[in-house]
Tab-separated table of N, CA, C and O in Angstrom:
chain	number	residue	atom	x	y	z
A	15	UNK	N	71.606	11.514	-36.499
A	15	UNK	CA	72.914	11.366	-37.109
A	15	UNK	C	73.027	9.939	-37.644
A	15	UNK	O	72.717	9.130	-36.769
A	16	UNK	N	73.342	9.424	-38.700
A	16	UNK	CA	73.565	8.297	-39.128
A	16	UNK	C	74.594	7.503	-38.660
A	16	UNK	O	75.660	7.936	-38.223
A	17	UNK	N	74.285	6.371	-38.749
A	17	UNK	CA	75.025	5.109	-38.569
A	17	UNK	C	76.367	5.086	-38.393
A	17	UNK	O	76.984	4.720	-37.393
A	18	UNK	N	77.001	5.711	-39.957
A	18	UNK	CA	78.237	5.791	-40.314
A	18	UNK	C	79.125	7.017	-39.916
A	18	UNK	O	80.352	7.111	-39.878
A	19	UNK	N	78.030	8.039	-39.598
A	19	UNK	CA	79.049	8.537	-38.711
A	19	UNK	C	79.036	8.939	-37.652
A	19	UNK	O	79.459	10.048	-37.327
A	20	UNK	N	78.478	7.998	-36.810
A	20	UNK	CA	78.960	7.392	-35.406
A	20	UNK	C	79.933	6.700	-35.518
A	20	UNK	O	80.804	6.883	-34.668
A	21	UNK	N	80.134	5.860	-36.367
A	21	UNK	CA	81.139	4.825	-36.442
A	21	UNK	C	82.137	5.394	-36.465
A	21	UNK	O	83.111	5.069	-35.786
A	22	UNK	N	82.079	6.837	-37.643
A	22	UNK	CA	83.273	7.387	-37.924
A	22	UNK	C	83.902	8.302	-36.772
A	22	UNK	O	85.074	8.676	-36.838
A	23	UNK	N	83.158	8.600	-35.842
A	23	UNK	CA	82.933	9.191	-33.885
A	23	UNK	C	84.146	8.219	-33.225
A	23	UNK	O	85.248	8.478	-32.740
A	24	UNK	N	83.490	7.135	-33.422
A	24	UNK	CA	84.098	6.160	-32.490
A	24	UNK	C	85.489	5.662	-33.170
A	24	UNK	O	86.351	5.205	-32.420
A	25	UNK	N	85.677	5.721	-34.252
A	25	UNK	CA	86.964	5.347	-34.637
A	25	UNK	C	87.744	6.743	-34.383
A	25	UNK	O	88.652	6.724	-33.552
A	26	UNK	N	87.420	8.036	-35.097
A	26	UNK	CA	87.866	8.957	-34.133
A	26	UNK	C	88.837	8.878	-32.886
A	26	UNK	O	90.060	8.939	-33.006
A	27	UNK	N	88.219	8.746	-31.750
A	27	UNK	CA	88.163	8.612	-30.428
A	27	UNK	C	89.225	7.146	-30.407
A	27	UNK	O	89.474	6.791	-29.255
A	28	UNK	N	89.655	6.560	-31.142
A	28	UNK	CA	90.407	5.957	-30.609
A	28	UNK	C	92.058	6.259	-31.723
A	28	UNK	O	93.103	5.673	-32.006
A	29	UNK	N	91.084	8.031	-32.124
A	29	UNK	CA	92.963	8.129	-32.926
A	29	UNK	C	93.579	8.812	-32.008
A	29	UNK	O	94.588	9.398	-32.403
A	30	UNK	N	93.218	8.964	-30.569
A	30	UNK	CA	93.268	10.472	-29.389
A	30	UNK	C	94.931	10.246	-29.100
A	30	UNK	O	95.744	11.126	-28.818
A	31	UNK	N	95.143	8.987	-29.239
A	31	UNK	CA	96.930	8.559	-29.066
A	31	UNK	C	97.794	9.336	-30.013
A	31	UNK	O	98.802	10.003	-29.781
A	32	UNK	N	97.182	9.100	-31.104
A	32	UNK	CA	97.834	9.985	-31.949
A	32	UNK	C	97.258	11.605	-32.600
A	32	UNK	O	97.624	12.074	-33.677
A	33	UNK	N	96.535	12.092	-31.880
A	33	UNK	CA	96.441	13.470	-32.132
A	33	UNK	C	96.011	14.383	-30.776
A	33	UNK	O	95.801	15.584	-30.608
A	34	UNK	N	95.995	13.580	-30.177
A	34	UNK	CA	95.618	14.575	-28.603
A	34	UNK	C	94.237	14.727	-28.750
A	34	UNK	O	93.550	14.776	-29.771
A	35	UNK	N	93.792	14.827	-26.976
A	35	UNK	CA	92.676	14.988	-26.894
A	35	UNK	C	91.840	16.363	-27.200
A	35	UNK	O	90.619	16.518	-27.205
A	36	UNK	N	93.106	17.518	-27.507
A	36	UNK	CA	92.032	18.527	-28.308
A	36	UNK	C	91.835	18.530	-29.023
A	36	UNK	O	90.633	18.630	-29.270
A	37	UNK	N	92.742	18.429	-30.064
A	37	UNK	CA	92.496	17.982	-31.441
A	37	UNK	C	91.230	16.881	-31.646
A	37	UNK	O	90.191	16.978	-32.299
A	38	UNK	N	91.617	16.100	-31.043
A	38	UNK	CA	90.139	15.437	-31.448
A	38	UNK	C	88.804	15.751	-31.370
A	38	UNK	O	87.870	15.490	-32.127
A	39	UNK	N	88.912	16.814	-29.534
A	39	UNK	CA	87.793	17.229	-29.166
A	39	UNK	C	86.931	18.153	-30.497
A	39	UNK	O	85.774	18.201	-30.914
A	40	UNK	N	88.112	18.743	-30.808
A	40	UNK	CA	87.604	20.167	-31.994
A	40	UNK	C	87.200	19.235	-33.078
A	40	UNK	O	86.192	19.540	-33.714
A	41	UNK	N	87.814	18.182	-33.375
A	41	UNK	CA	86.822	17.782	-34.992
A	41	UNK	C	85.889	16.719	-34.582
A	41	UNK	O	85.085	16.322	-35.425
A	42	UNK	N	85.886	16.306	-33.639
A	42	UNK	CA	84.729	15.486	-33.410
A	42	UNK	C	83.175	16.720	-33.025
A	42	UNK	O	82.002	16.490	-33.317
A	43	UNK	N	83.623	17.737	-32.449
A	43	UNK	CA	82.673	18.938	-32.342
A	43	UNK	C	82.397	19.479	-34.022
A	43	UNK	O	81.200	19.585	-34.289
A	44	UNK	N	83.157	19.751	-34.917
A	44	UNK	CA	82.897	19.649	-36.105
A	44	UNK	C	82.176	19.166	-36.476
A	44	UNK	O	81.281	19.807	-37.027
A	45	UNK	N	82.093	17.450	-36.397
A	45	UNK	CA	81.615	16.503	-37.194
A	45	UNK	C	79.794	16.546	-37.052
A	45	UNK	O	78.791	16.577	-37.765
A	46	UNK	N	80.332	16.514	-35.169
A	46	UNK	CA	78.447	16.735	-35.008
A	46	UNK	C	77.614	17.803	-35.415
A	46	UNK	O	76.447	17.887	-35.031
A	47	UNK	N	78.131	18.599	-36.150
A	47	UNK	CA	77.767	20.239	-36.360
A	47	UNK	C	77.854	20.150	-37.733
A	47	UNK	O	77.142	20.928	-38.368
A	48	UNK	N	78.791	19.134	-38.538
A	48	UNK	CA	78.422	19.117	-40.044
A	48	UNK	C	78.562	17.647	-40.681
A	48	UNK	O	79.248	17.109	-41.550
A	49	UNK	N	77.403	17.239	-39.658
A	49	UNK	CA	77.578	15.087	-39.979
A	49	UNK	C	77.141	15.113	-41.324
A	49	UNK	O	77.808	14.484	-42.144
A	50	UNK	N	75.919	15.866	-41.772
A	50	UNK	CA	75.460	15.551	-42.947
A	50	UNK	C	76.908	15.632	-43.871
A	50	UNK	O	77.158	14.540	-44.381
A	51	UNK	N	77.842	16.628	-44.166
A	51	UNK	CA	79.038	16.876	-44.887
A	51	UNK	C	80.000	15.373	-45.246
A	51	UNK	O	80.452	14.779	-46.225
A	52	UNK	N	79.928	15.187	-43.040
A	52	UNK	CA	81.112	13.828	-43.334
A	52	UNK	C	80.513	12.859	-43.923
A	52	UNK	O	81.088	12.237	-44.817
A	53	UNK	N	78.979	12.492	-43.446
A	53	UNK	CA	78.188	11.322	-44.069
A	53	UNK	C	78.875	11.038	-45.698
A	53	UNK	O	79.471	10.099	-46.226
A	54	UNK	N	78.446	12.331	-46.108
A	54	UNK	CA	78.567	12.307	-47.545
A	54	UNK	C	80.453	11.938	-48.230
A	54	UNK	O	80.765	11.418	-49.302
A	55	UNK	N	81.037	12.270	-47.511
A	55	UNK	CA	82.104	11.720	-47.926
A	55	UNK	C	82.272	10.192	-47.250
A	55	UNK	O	83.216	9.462	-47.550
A	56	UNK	N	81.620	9.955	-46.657
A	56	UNK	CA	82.025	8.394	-46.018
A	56	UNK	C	81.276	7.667	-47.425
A	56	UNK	O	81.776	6.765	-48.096
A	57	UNK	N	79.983	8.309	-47.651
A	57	UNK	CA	79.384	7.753	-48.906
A	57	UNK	C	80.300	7.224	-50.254
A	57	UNK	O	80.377	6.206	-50.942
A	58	UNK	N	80.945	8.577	-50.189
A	58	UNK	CA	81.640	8.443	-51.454
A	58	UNK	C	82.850	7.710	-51.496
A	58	UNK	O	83.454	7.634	-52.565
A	59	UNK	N	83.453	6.952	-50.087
A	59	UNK	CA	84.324	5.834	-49.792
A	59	UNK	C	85.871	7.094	-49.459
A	59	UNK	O	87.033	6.986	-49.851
A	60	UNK	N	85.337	7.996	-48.758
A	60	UNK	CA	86.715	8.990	-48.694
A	60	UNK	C	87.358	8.068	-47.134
A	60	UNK	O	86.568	7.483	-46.393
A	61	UNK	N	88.587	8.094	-46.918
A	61	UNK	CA	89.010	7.154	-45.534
A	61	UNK	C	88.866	8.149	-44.812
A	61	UNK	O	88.689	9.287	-45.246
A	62	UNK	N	88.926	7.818	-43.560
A	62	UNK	CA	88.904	8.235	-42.345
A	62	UNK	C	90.007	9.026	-42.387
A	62	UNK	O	89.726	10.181	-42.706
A	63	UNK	N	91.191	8.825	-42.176
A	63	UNK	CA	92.326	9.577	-41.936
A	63	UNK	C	92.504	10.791	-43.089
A	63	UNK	O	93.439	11.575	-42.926
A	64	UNK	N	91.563	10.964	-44.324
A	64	UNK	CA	91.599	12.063	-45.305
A	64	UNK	C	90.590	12.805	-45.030
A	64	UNK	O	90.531	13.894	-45.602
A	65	UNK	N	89.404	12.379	-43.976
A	65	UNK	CA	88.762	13.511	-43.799
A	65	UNK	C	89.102	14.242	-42.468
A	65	UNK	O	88.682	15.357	-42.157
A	66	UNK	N	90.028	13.350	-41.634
A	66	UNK	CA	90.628	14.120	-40.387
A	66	UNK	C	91.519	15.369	-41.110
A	66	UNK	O	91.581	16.534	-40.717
A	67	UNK	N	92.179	14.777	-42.273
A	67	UNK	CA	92.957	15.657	-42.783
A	67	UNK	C	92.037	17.312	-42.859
A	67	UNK	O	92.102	18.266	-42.084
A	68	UNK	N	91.429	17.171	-43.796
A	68	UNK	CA	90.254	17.863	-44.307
A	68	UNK	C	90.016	18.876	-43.009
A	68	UNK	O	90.150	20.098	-43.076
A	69	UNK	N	89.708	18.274	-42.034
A	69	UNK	CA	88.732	18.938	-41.123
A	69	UNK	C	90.020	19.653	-40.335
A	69	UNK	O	90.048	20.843	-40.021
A	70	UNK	N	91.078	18.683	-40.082
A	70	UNK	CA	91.936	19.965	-39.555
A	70	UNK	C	92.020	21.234	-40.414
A	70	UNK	O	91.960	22.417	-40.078
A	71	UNK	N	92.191	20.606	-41.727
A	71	UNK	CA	92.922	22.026	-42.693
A	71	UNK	C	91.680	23.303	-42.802
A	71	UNK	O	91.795	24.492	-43.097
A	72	UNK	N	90.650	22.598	-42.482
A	72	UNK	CA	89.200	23.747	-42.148
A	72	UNK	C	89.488	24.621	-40.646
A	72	UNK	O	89.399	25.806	-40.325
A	73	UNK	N	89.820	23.541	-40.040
A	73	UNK	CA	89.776	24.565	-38.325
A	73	UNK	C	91.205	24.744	-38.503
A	73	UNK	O	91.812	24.642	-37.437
A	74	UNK	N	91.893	24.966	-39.460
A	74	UNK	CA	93.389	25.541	-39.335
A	74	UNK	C	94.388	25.156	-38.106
A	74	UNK	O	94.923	25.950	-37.332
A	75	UNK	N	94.502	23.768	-38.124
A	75	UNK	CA	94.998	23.034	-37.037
A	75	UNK	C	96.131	21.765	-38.161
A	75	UNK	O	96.829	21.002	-37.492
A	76	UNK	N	96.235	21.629	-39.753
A	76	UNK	CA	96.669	21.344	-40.094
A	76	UNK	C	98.494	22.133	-40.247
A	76	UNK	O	99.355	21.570	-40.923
């Protein structure tokens, strides 16, 4: 898994205040299951908080 999104793991994990720890659990389980996906938007300079968006509106938690 790359660099960046570990980073993007660990910043994650410290949004758990503001989305609960299932919520996080479920897209951080996402992420590791489709890092290549997030990589590629971290590439393309997408923020953090638009691909949380994203990934809820996929696991229908938005």
């Amino acid at each position: 898994m790359a660099g960046a999104v570990l980073r993007f793991l660990a910043w994650l994990a410290a949004q758990m205040w503001r989305l609960g720890v299932g919520i996080i659990g479920a897209i951080s389980q996402w992420v590791r299951q489709n890092w290549k996906r997030v990589l590629s938007w971290l590439e393309k300079g997408v923020s953090g908080a638009t691909i949380i968006h994203w990934i809820m509106q996929i696991l229908g938690l938005a």
